[in-house]
PDB file of N, CA and C in Angstrom:
ATOM      1  N   GLY S   1     105.715  89.644 100.925  1.00 46.00           N
ATOM      2  CA  GLY S   1     104.283  89.731 100.916  1.00 46.00           C
ATOM      3  C   GLY S   1     103.738  89.536  99.532  1.00 46.00           C
ATOM      4  N   ARG S   2     102.418  89.519  99.416  1.00 47.00           N
ATOM      5  CA  ARG S   2     101.785  89.316  98.105  1.00 47.00           C
ATOM      6  C   ARG S   2     100.761  90.409  97.853  1.00 47.00           C
ATOM      7  N   ASP S   3     100.565  90.721  96.621  1.00 45.00           N
ATOM      8  CA  ASP S   3      99.443  91.540  96.246  1.00 45.00           C
ATOM      9  C   ASP S   3      98.711  90.796  95.137  1.00 45.00           C
ATOM     10  N   GLY S   4      97.730  91.421  94.500  1.00 47.00           N
ATOM     11  CA  GLY S   4      96.941  90.730  93.489  1.00 47.00           C
ATOM     12  C   GLY S   4      97.730  90.352  92.269  1.00 47.00           C
ATOM     13  N   ARG S   5      98.893  90.955  92.076  1.00 45.00           N
ATOM     14  CA  ARG S   5      99.682  90.693  90.861  1.00 45.00           C
ATOM     15  C   ARG S   5     100.818  89.713  91.114  1.00 45.00           C
ATOM     16  N   GLY S   6     100.997  89.239  92.356  1.00 45.00           N
ATOM     17  CA  GLY S   6     102.085  88.316  92.618  1.00 45.00           C
ATOM     18  C   GLY S   6     102.833  88.732  93.883  1.00 45.00           C
ATOM     19  N   ILE S   7     104.086  88.372  93.931  1.00 47.00           N
ATOM     20  CA  ILE S   7     104.870  88.638  95.155  1.00 47.00           C
ATOM     21  C   ILE S   7     105.521  90.011  95.057  1.00 47.00           C
ATOM     22  N   PHE S   8     105.394  90.774  96.130  1.00 54.00           N
ATOM     23  CA  PHE S   8     106.023  92.089  96.251  1.00 54.00           C
ATOM     24  C   PHE S   8     107.429  91.900  96.823  1.00 54.00           C
ATOM     25  N   ILE S   9     108.413  92.358  96.083  1.00 56.00           N
ATOM     26  CA  ILE S   9     109.783  92.294  96.560  1.00 56.00           C
ATOM     27  C   ILE S   9     110.341  93.693  96.510  1.00 56.00           C
ATOM     28  N   GLY S  10     110.882  94.131  97.626  1.00 73.00           N
ATOM     29  CA  GLY S  10     111.445  95.482  97.674  1.00 73.00           C
ATOM     30  C   GLY S  10     112.504  95.537  98.742  1.00 73.00           C
ATOM     31  N   ASP S  11     113.074  96.703  98.885  1.00 84.00           N
ATOM     32  CA  ASP S  11     114.087  96.938  99.914  1.00 84.00           C
ATOM     33  C   ASP S  11     113.411  97.176 101.244  1.00 84.00           C
ATOM     34  N   PRO S  12     113.663  96.307 102.234  1.00 87.00           N
ATOM     35  CA  PRO S  12     113.000  96.488 103.551  1.00 87.00           C
ATOM     36  C   PRO S  12     113.301  97.868 104.164  1.00 87.00           C
ATOM     37  N   ALA S  13     114.463  98.478 103.872  1.00 90.00           N
ATOM     38  CA  ALA S  13     114.810  99.781 104.416  1.00 90.00           C
ATOM     39  C   ALA S  13     113.821 100.841 103.951  1.00 90.00           C
ATOM     40  N   GLU S  14     113.148 100.623 102.821  1.00 90.00           N
ATOM     41  CA  GLU S  14     112.185 101.597 102.292  1.00 90.00           C
ATOM     42  C   GLU S  14     110.819 101.490 102.962  1.00 90.00           C
ATOM     43  N   ILE S  15     110.610 100.436 103.746  1.00 93.00           N
ATOM     44  CA  ILE S  15     109.339 100.271 104.428  1.00 93.00           C
ATOM     45  C   ILE S  15     109.357 101.061 105.738  1.00 93.00           C
ATOM     46  N   GLY S  16     108.552 102.102 105.807  1.00 95.00           N
ATOM     47  CA  GLY S  16     108.497 102.947 107.017  1.00 95.00           C
ATOM     48  C   GLY S  16     107.690 102.289 108.121  1.00 95.00           C
ATOM     49  N   TRP S  17     106.498 101.803 107.778  1.00 96.00           N
ATOM     50  CA  TRP S  17     105.666 101.126 108.744  1.00 96.00           C
ATOM     51  C   TRP S  17     104.633 100.267 108.033  1.00 96.00           C
ATOM     52  N   ILE S  18     104.052  99.350 108.806  1.00 97.00           N
ATOM     53  CA  ILE S  18     103.070  98.414 108.281  1.00 97.00           C
ATOM     54  C   ILE S  18     101.908  98.350 109.260  1.00 97.00           C
ATOM     55  N   THR S  19     100.710  98.379 108.759  1.00 97.00           N
ATOM     56  CA  THR S  19      99.541  98.262 109.623  1.00 97.00           C
ATOM     57  C   THR S  19      98.669  97.108 109.146  1.00 97.00           C
ATOM     58  N   ALA S  20      98.099  96.355 110.103  1.00 97.00           N
ATOM     59  CA  ALA S  20      97.188  95.292 109.789  1.00 97.00           C
ATOM     60  C   ALA S  20      95.817  95.856 109.581  1.00 97.00           C
ATOM     61  N   GLU S  21      95.128  95.315 108.578  1.00 96.00           N
ATOM     62  CA  GLU S  21      93.738  95.706 108.280  1.00 96.00           C
ATOM     63  C   GLU S  21      92.964  94.424 107.922  1.00 96.00           C
ATOM     64  N   GLY S  22      92.472  93.763 108.948  1.00 95.00           N
ATOM     65  CA  GLY S  22      91.767  92.522 108.725  1.00 95.00           C
ATOM     66  C   GLY S  22      92.685  91.457 108.198  1.00 95.00           C
ATOM     67  N   ASP S  23      92.343  90.874 107.035  1.00 95.00           N
ATOM     68  CA  ASP S  23      93.171  89.837 106.412  1.00 95.00           C
ATOM     69  C   ASP S  23      94.270  90.440 105.538  1.00 95.00           C
ATOM     70  N   TYR S  24      94.478  91.746 105.631  1.00 97.00           N
ATOM     71  CA  TYR S  24      95.439  92.455 104.798  1.00 97.00           C
ATOM     72  C   TYR S  24      96.451  93.202 105.664  1.00 97.00           C
ATOM     73  N   VAL S  25      97.561  93.578 105.024  1.00 96.00           N
ATOM     74  CA  VAL S  25      98.486  94.523 105.639  1.00 96.00           C
ATOM     75  C   VAL S  25      98.698  95.689 104.676  1.00 96.00           C
ATOM     76  N   ARG S  26      98.826  96.879 105.235  1.00 96.00           N
ATOM     77  CA  ARG S  26      99.131  98.051 104.394  1.00 96.00           C
ATOM     78  C   ARG S  26     100.610  98.378 104.642  1.00 96.00           C
ATOM     79  N   VAL S  27     101.409  98.238 103.596  1.00 95.00           N
ATOM     80  CA  VAL S  27     102.844  98.479 103.674  1.00 95.00           C
ATOM     81  C   VAL S  27     103.126  99.877 103.174  1.00 95.00           C
ATOM     82  N   HIS S  28     103.636 100.723 104.087  1.00 94.00           N
ATOM     83  CA  HIS S  28     103.907 102.119 103.768  1.00 94.00           C
ATOM     84  C   HIS S  28     105.381 102.295 103.361  1.00 94.00           C
ATOM     85  N   THR S  29     105.558 102.619 102.083  1.00 89.00           N
ATOM     86  CA  THR S  29     106.905 102.834 101.553  1.00 89.00           C
ATOM     87  C   THR S  29     107.010 104.290 101.127  1.00 89.00           C
ATOM     88  N   GLY S  30     108.151 104.702 100.609  1.00 77.00           N
ATOM     89  CA  GLY S  30     108.321 106.065 100.155  1.00 77.00           C
ATOM     90  C   GLY S  30     107.333 106.460  99.065  1.00 77.00           C
ATOM     91  N   ASP S  31     106.951 105.542  98.216  1.00 74.00           N
ATOM     92  CA  ASP S  31     106.069 105.856  97.083  1.00 74.00           C
ATOM     93  C   ASP S  31     104.625 105.981  97.513  1.00 74.00           C
ATOM     94  N   ARG S  32     104.021 104.836  97.674  1.00 82.00           N
ATOM     95  CA  ARG S  32     102.592 104.786  98.014  1.00 82.00           C
ATOM     96  C   ARG S  32     102.371 103.541  98.850  1.00 82.00           C
ATOM     97  N   PRO S  33     101.338 103.541  99.703  1.00 90.00           N
ATOM     98  CA  PRO S  33     101.061 102.336 100.472  1.00 90.00           C
ATOM     99  C   PRO S  33     100.557 101.213  99.600  1.00 90.00           C
ATOM    100  N   LEU S  34     100.982 100.014  99.905  1.00 91.00           N
ATOM    101  CA  LEU S  34     100.545  98.832  99.192  1.00 91.00           C
ATOM    102  C   LEU S  34      99.636  98.006 100.120  1.00 91.00           C
ATOM    103  N   LEU S  35      98.480  97.643  99.647  1.00 94.00           N
ATOM    104  CA  LEU S  35      97.574  96.783 100.412  1.00 94.00           C
ATOM    105  C   LEU S  35      97.756  95.353  99.911  1.00 94.00           C
ATOM    106  N   LEU S  36      98.236  94.510 100.824  1.00 93.00           N
ATOM    107  CA  LEU S  36      98.557  93.127 100.471  1.00 93.00           C
ATOM    108  C   LEU S  36      97.778  92.163 101.325  1.00 93.00           C
ATOM    109  N   ARG S  37      97.314  91.075 100.737  1.00 94.00           N
ATOM    110  CA  ARG S  37      96.624  90.026 101.491  1.00 94.00           C
ATOM    111  C   ARG S  37      97.697  89.189 102.183  1.00 94.00           C
ATOM    112  N   ASP S  38      97.908  89.419 103.477  1.00 94.00           N
ATOM    113  CA  ASP S  38      98.958  88.761 104.211  1.00 94.00           C
ATOM    114  C   ASP S  38      98.739  89.045 105.693  1.00 94.00           C
ATOM    115  N   SER S  39      99.524  88.386 106.543  1.00 95.00           N
ATOM    116  CA  SER S  39      99.386  88.612 107.981  1.00 95.00           C
ATOM    117  C   SER S  39     100.541  89.435 108.500  1.00 95.00           C
ATOM    118  N   ILE S  40     100.278  90.262 109.514  1.00 96.00           N
ATOM    119  CA  ILE S  40     101.327  91.088 110.073  1.00 96.00           C
ATOM    120  C   ILE S  40     102.395  90.247 110.763  1.00 96.00           C
ATOM    121  N   GLY S  41     102.000  89.079 111.285  1.00 95.00           N
ATOM    122  CA  GLY S  41     102.978  88.191 111.918  1.00 95.00           C
ATOM    123  C   GLY S  41     104.008  87.679 110.918  1.00 95.00           C
ATOM    124  N   ARG S  42     103.569  87.379 109.700  1.00 94.00           N
ATOM    125  CA  ARG S  42     104.548  86.929 108.692  1.00 94.00           C
ATOM    126  C   ARG S  42     105.518  88.041 108.340  1.00 94.00           C
ATOM    127  N   TRP S  43     105.026  89.280 108.268  1.00 94.00           N
ATOM    128  CA  TRP S  43     105.908  90.414 107.973  1.00 94.00           C
ATOM    129  C   TRP S  43     106.886  90.650 109.129  1.00 94.00           C
ATOM    130  N   GLU S  44     106.417  90.491 110.369  1.00 94.00           N
ATOM    131  CA  GLU S  44     107.294  90.664 111.518  1.00 94.00           C
ATOM    132  C   GLU S  44     108.466  89.689 111.442  1.00 94.00           C
ATOM    133  N   GLN S  45     108.166  88.429 111.148  1.00 92.00           N
ATOM    134  CA  GLN S  45     109.210  87.414 111.027  1.00 92.00           C
ATOM    135  C   GLN S  45     110.147  87.707 109.857  1.00 92.00           C
ATOM    136  N   ALA S  46     109.594  88.093 108.741  1.00 91.00           N
ATOM    137  CA  ALA S  46     110.402  88.311 107.540  1.00 91.00           C
ATOM    138  C   ALA S  46     111.338  89.508 107.641  1.00 91.00           C
ATOM    139  N   LEU S  47     110.901  90.559 108.340  1.00 91.00           N
ATOM    140  CA  LEU S  47     111.691  91.795 108.385  1.00 91.00           C
ATOM    141  C   LEU S  47     112.821  91.720 109.432  1.00 91.00           C
ATOM    142  N   GLY S  48     112.651  90.932 110.462  1.00 87.00           N
ATOM    143  CA  GLY S  48     113.726  90.781 111.438  1.00 87.00           C
ATOM    144  C   GLY S  48     113.964  92.035 112.253  1.00 87.00           C
ATOM    145  N   THR S  49     115.250  92.297 112.530  1.00 90.00           N
ATOM    146  CA  THR S  49     115.611  93.306 113.513  1.00 90.00           C
ATOM    147  C   THR S  49     115.544  94.749 113.015  1.00 90.00           C
ATOM    148  N   THR S  50     115.420  94.955 111.708  1.00 93.00           N
ATOM    149  CA  THR S  50     115.350  96.329 111.237  1.00 93.00           C
ATOM    150  C   THR S  50     113.989  96.980 111.526  1.00 93.00           C
ATOM    151  N   HIS S  51     113.010  96.167 111.785  1.00 96.00           N
ATOM    152  CA  HIS S  51     111.626  96.612 112.066  1.00 96.00           C
ATOM    153  C   HIS S  51     111.198  95.979 113.393  1.00 96.00           C
ATOM    154  N   ARG S  52     110.341  96.705 114.105  1.00 96.00           N
ATOM    155  CA  ARG S  52     109.851  96.205 115.392  1.00 96.00           C
ATOM    156  C   ARG S  52     108.340  96.332 115.472  1.00 96.00           C
ATOM    157  N   ARG S  53     107.724  95.313 115.992  1.00 97.00           N
ATOM    158  CA  ARG S  53     106.292  95.352 116.251  1.00 97.00           C
ATOM    159  C   ARG S  53     106.065  96.278 117.438  1.00 97.00           C
ATOM    160  N   ILE S  54     105.189  97.243 117.318  1.00 97.00           N
ATOM    161  CA  ILE S  54     104.934  98.165 118.419  1.00 97.00           C
ATOM    162  C   ILE S  54     103.487  98.052 118.941  1.00 97.00           C
ATOM    163  N   HIS S  55     102.703  97.265 118.268  1.00 97.00           N
ATOM    164  CA  HIS S  55     101.301  97.095 118.591  1.00 97.00           C
ATOM    165  C   HIS S  55     100.853  95.831 117.888  1.00 97.00           C
ATOM    166  N   ARG S  56      99.764  95.220 118.323  1.00 96.00           N
ATOM    167  CA  ARG S  56      99.364  93.977 117.649  1.00 96.00           C
ATOM    168  C   ARG S  56      99.060  94.218 116.176  1.00 96.00           C
ATOM    169  N   SER S  57      98.802  95.456 115.802  1.00 97.00           N
ATOM    170  CA  SER S  57      98.466  95.746 114.405  1.00 97.00           C
ATOM    171  C   SER S  57      99.455  96.664 113.702  1.00 97.00           C
ATOM    172  N   THR S  58     100.641  96.922 114.301  1.00 98.00           N
ATOM    173  CA  THR S  58     101.564  97.859 113.694  1.00 98.00           C
ATOM    174  C   THR S  58     103.031  97.424 113.862  1.00 98.00           C
ATOM    175  N   ILE S  59     103.807  97.567 112.784  1.00 98.00           N
ATOM    176  CA  ILE S  59     105.247  97.354 112.775  1.00 98.00           C
ATOM    177  C   ILE S  59     105.865  98.645 112.259  1.00 98.00           C
ATOM    178  N   VAL S  60     106.981  99.085 112.868  1.00 97.00           N
ATOM    179  CA  VAL S  60     107.687 100.267 112.363  1.00 97.00           C
ATOM    180  C   VAL S  60     109.148  99.949 112.060  1.00 97.00           C
ATOM    181  N   ASN S  61     109.712 100.709 111.120  1.00 97.00           N
ATOM    182  CA  ASN S  61     111.121 100.631 110.801  1.00 97.00           C
ATOM    183  C   ASN S  61     111.875 101.390 111.892  1.00 97.00           C
ATOM    184  N   VAL S  62     112.750 100.740 112.617  1.00 97.00           N
ATOM    185  CA  VAL S  62     113.462 101.349 113.725  1.00 97.00           C
ATOM    186  C   VAL S  62     114.227 102.597 113.271  1.00 97.00           C
ATOM    187  N   ALA S  63     114.807 102.563 112.057  1.00 96.00           N
ATOM    188  CA  ALA S  63     115.554 103.686 111.520  1.00 96.00           C
ATOM    189  C   ALA S  63     114.678 104.899 111.248  1.00 96.00           C
ATOM    190  N   CYS S  64     113.368 104.722 111.155  1.00 96.00           N
ATOM    191  CA  CYS S  64     112.460 105.815 110.851  1.00 96.00           C
ATOM    192  C   CYS S  64     111.866 106.486 112.098  1.00 96.00           C
ATOM    193  N   VAL S  65     112.211 105.974 113.300  1.00 97.00           N
ATOM    194  CA  VAL S  65     111.652 106.520 114.531  1.00 97.00           C
ATOM    195  C   VAL S  65     112.411 107.790 114.903  1.00 97.00           C
ATOM    196  N   ARG S  66     111.675 108.890 114.984  1.00 97.00           N
ATOM    197  CA  ARG S  66     112.287 110.183 115.343  1.00 97.00           C
ATOM    198  C   ARG S  66     112.164 110.475 116.797  1.00 97.00           C
ATOM    199  N   GLU S  67     111.053 110.066 117.417  1.00 96.00           N
ATOM    200  CA  GLU S  67     110.797 110.464 118.809  1.00 96.00           C
ATOM    201  C   GLU S  67     109.823 109.492 119.450  1.00 96.00           C
ATOM    202  N   LEU S  68     109.973 109.307 120.759  1.00 97.00           N
ATOM    203  CA  LEU S  68     109.007 108.577 121.579  1.00 97.00           C
ATOM    204  C   LEU S  68     108.428 109.525 122.585  1.00 97.00           C
ATOM    205  N   ARG S  69     107.101 109.549 122.708  1.00 96.00           N
ATOM    206  CA  ARG S  69     106.444 110.393 123.685  1.00 96.00           C
ATOM    207  C   ARG S  69     105.618 109.528 124.623  1.00 96.00           C
ATOM    208  N   PRO S  70     105.600 109.851 125.921  1.00 95.00           N
ATOM    209  CA  PRO S  70     104.767 109.075 126.835  1.00 95.00           C
ATOM    210  C   PRO S  70     103.290 109.242 126.521  1.00 95.00           C
ATOM    211  N   ALA S  71     102.535 108.175 126.701  1.00 94.00           N
ATOM    212  CA  ALA S  71     101.098 108.214 126.536  1.00 94.00           C
ATOM    213  C   ALA S  71     100.473 107.556 127.784  1.00 94.00           C
ATOM    214  N   THR S  72      99.190 107.373 127.806  1.00 91.00           N
ATOM    215  CA  THR S  72      98.524 106.768 128.920  1.00 91.00           C
ATOM    216  C   THR S  72      98.811 105.274 129.012  1.00 91.00           C
ATOM    217  N   ASN S  73      98.646 104.686 130.185  1.00 91.00           N
ATOM    218  CA  ASN S  73      98.787 103.246 130.373  1.00 91.00           C
ATOM    219  C   ASN S  73     100.156 102.687 130.045  1.00 91.00           C
ATOM    220  N   ARG S  74     101.213 103.492 130.190  1.00 92.00           N
ATOM    221  CA  ARG S  74     102.575 103.063 129.842  1.00 92.00           C
ATOM    222  C   ARG S  74     102.746 102.798 128.351  1.00 92.00           C
ATOM    223  N   ASP S  75     101.804 103.228 127.546  1.00 96.00           N
ATOM    224  CA  ASP S  75     101.946 103.186 126.104  1.00 96.00           C
ATOM    225  C   ASP S  75     102.884 104.325 125.684  1.00 96.00           C
ATOM    226  N   LEU S  76     103.355 104.283 124.437  1.00 96.00           N
ATOM    227  CA  LEU S  76     104.162 105.365 123.875  1.00 96.00           C
ATOM    228  C   LEU S  76     103.553 105.835 122.557  1.00 96.00           C
ATOM    229  N   ILE S  77     103.727 107.093 122.279  1.00 97.00           N
ATOM    230  CA  ILE S  77     103.416 107.613 120.937  1.00 97.00           C
ATOM    231  C   ILE S  77     104.746 107.615 120.172  1.00 97.00           C
ATOM    232  N   VAL S  78     104.764 106.926 119.046  1.00 98.00           N
ATOM    233  CA  VAL S  78     105.951 106.827 118.230  1.00 98.00           C
ATOM    234  C   VAL S  78     105.825 107.804 117.089  1.00 98.00           C
ATOM    235  N   VAL S  79     106.748 108.742 116.976  1.00 98.00           N
ATOM    236  CA  VAL S  79     106.748 109.723 115.897  1.00 98.00           C
ATOM    237  C   VAL S  79     107.799 109.296 114.881  1.00 98.00           C
ATOM    238  N   LEU S  80     107.364 109.105 113.644  1.00 97.00           N
ATOM    239  CA  LEU S  80     108.295 108.714 112.575  1.00 97.00           C
ATOM    240  C   LEU S  80     108.866 109.940 111.880  1.00 97.00           C
ATOM    241  N   ASN S  81     109.903 109.735 111.108  1.00 95.00           N
ATOM    242  CA  ASN S  81     110.593 110.876 110.444  1.00 95.00           C
ATOM    243  C   ASN S  81     109.688 111.705 109.577  1.00 95.00           C
ATOM    244  N   ASP S  82     108.647 111.115 108.990  1.00 93.00           N
ATOM    245  CA  ASP S  82     107.743 111.895 108.138  1.00 93.00           C
ATOM    246  C   ASP S  82     106.602 112.534 108.915  1.00 93.00           C
ATOM    247  N   GLY S  83     106.641 112.416 110.260  1.00 95.00           N
ATOM    248  CA  GLY S  83     105.597 113.037 111.095  1.00 95.00           C
ATOM    249  C   GLY S  83     104.454 112.104 111.462  1.00 95.00           C
ATOM    250  N   THR S  84     104.411 110.938 110.833  1.00 95.00           N
ATOM    251  CA  THR S  84     103.377 109.954 111.163  1.00 95.00           C
ATOM    252  C   THR S  84     103.487 109.582 112.635  1.00 95.00           C
ATOM    253  N   THR S  85     102.346 109.441 113.324  1.00 97.00           N
ATOM    254  CA  THR S  85     102.376 108.977 114.700  1.00 97.00           C
ATOM    255  C   THR S  85     101.631 107.645 114.806  1.00 97.00           C
ATOM    256  N   GLU S  86     102.194 106.748 115.564  1.00 97.00           N
ATOM    257  CA  GLU S  86     101.588 105.468 115.828  1.00 97.00           C
ATOM    258  C   GLU S  86     101.694 105.193 117.313  1.00 97.00           C
ATOM    259  N   ARG S  87     100.783 104.400 117.859  1.00 97.00           N
ATOM    260  CA  ARG S  87     100.820 104.077 119.276  1.00 97.00           C
ATOM    261  C   ARG S  87     101.555 102.750 119.502  1.00 97.00           C
ATOM    262  N   ALA S  88     102.495 102.760 120.446  1.00 97.00           N
ATOM    263  CA  ALA S  88     103.162 101.547 120.882  1.00 97.00           C
ATOM    264  C   ALA S  88     102.517 101.090 122.176  1.00 97.00           C
ATOM    265  N   SER S  89     101.957  99.908 122.193  1.00 97.00           N
ATOM    266  CA  SER S  89     101.308  99.416 123.407  1.00 97.00           C
ATOM    267  C   SER S  89     102.360  99.053 124.448  1.00 97.00           C
ATOM    268  N   ARG S  90     101.966  99.052 125.697  1.00 95.00           N
ATOM    269  CA  ARG S  90     102.909  98.759 126.778  1.00 95.00           C
ATOM    270  C   ARG S  90     103.523  97.388 126.648  1.00 95.00           C
ATOM    271  N   THR S  91     102.858  96.484 125.985  1.00 96.00           N
ATOM    272  CA  THR S  91     103.409  95.128 125.745  1.00 96.00           C
ATOM    273  C   THR S  91     104.651  95.190 124.874  1.00 96.00           C
ATOM    274  N   TYR S  92     104.591  96.029 123.817  1.00 96.00           N
ATOM    275  CA  TYR S  92     105.640  96.064 122.839  1.00 96.00           C
ATOM    276  C   TYR S  92     106.654  97.208 123.065  1.00 96.00           C
ATOM    277  N   ALA S  93     106.290  98.220 123.861  1.00 95.00           N
ATOM    278  CA  ALA S  93     107.138  99.392 124.069  1.00 95.00           C
ATOM    279  C   ALA S  93     108.556  99.074 124.560  1.00 95.00           C
ATOM    280  N   PRO S  94     108.752  98.152 125.503  1.00 93.00           N
ATOM    281  CA  PRO S  94     110.111  97.844 125.952  1.00 93.00           C
ATOM    282  C   PRO S  94     111.005  97.312 124.844  1.00 93.00           C
ATOM    283  N   ARG S  95     110.448  96.479 123.940  1.00 92.00           N
ATOM    284  CA  ARG S  95     111.240  95.962 122.830  1.00 92.00           C
ATOM    285  C   ARG S  95     111.656  97.045 121.880  1.00 92.00           C
ATOM    286  N   LEU S  96     110.790  98.042 121.664  1.00 95.00           N
ATOM    287  CA  LEU S  96     111.132  99.159 120.796  1.00 95.00           C
ATOM    288  C   LEU S  96     112.228  99.991 121.434  1.00 95.00           C
ATOM    289  N   ARG S  97     112.091 100.267 122.731  1.00 93.00           N
ATOM    290  CA  ARG S  97     113.141 101.048 123.429  1.00 93.00           C
ATOM    291  C   ARG S  97     114.504 100.343 123.334  1.00 93.00           C
ATOM    292  N   SER S  98     114.523  99.041 123.529  1.00 92.00           N
ATOM    293  CA  SER S  98     115.829  98.335 123.478  1.00 92.00           C
ATOM    294  C   SER S  98     116.371  98.326 122.059  1.00 92.00           C
ATOM    295  N   ALA S  99     115.537  98.216 121.047  1.00 92.00           N
ATOM    296  CA  ALA S  99     115.984  98.270 119.629  1.00 92.00           C
ATOM    297  C   ALA S  99     116.574  99.618 119.331  1.00 92.00           C
ATOM    298  N   LEU S 100     115.957 100.684 119.837  1.00 93.00           N
ATOM    299  CA  LEU S 100     116.460 102.059 119.570  1.00 93.00           C
ATOM    300  C   LEU S 100     117.765 102.285 120.288  1.00 93.00           C
ATOM    301  N   ALA S 101     117.911 101.691 121.456  1.00 90.00           N
ATOM    302  CA  ALA S 101     119.153 101.867 122.227  1.00 90.00           C
ATOM    303  C   ALA S 101     120.337 101.208 121.531  1.00 90.00           C
ATOM    304  N   ARG S 102     120.053 100.152 120.758  1.00 83.00           N
ATOM    305  CA  ARG S 102     121.121  99.445 120.044  1.00 83.00           C
ATOM    306  C   ARG S 102     121.421 100.052 118.671  1.00 83.00           C
ATOM    307  N   SER S 103     120.477 100.869 118.150  1.00 71.00           N
ATOM    308  CA  SER S 103     120.680 101.381 116.776  1.00 71.00           C
ATOM    309  C   SER S 103     121.494 102.639 116.760  1.00 71.00           C
TER     310      SER S 103
END
């Protein structure tokens, strides 16, 4: 990804989750969130199998998922290790379940 100072390079394992915010993505790492001008689709492709898209605007690190809770409309509430909760839409929920079953 990119920020105003150039290209951000880091360890993908440190990325807990990513959220889309218009023309930007907010990358949540152990330190502080980084707001980068980029698309969530590019991050999804770049991160590969360690991270899964759970919503059109959210990607999570599979290793950081602590719990899945049922929600309405066959959606899931995804609880991350740090207590953060994100919603997995029914479109993406099956892919997350299969990724967790393999990890």
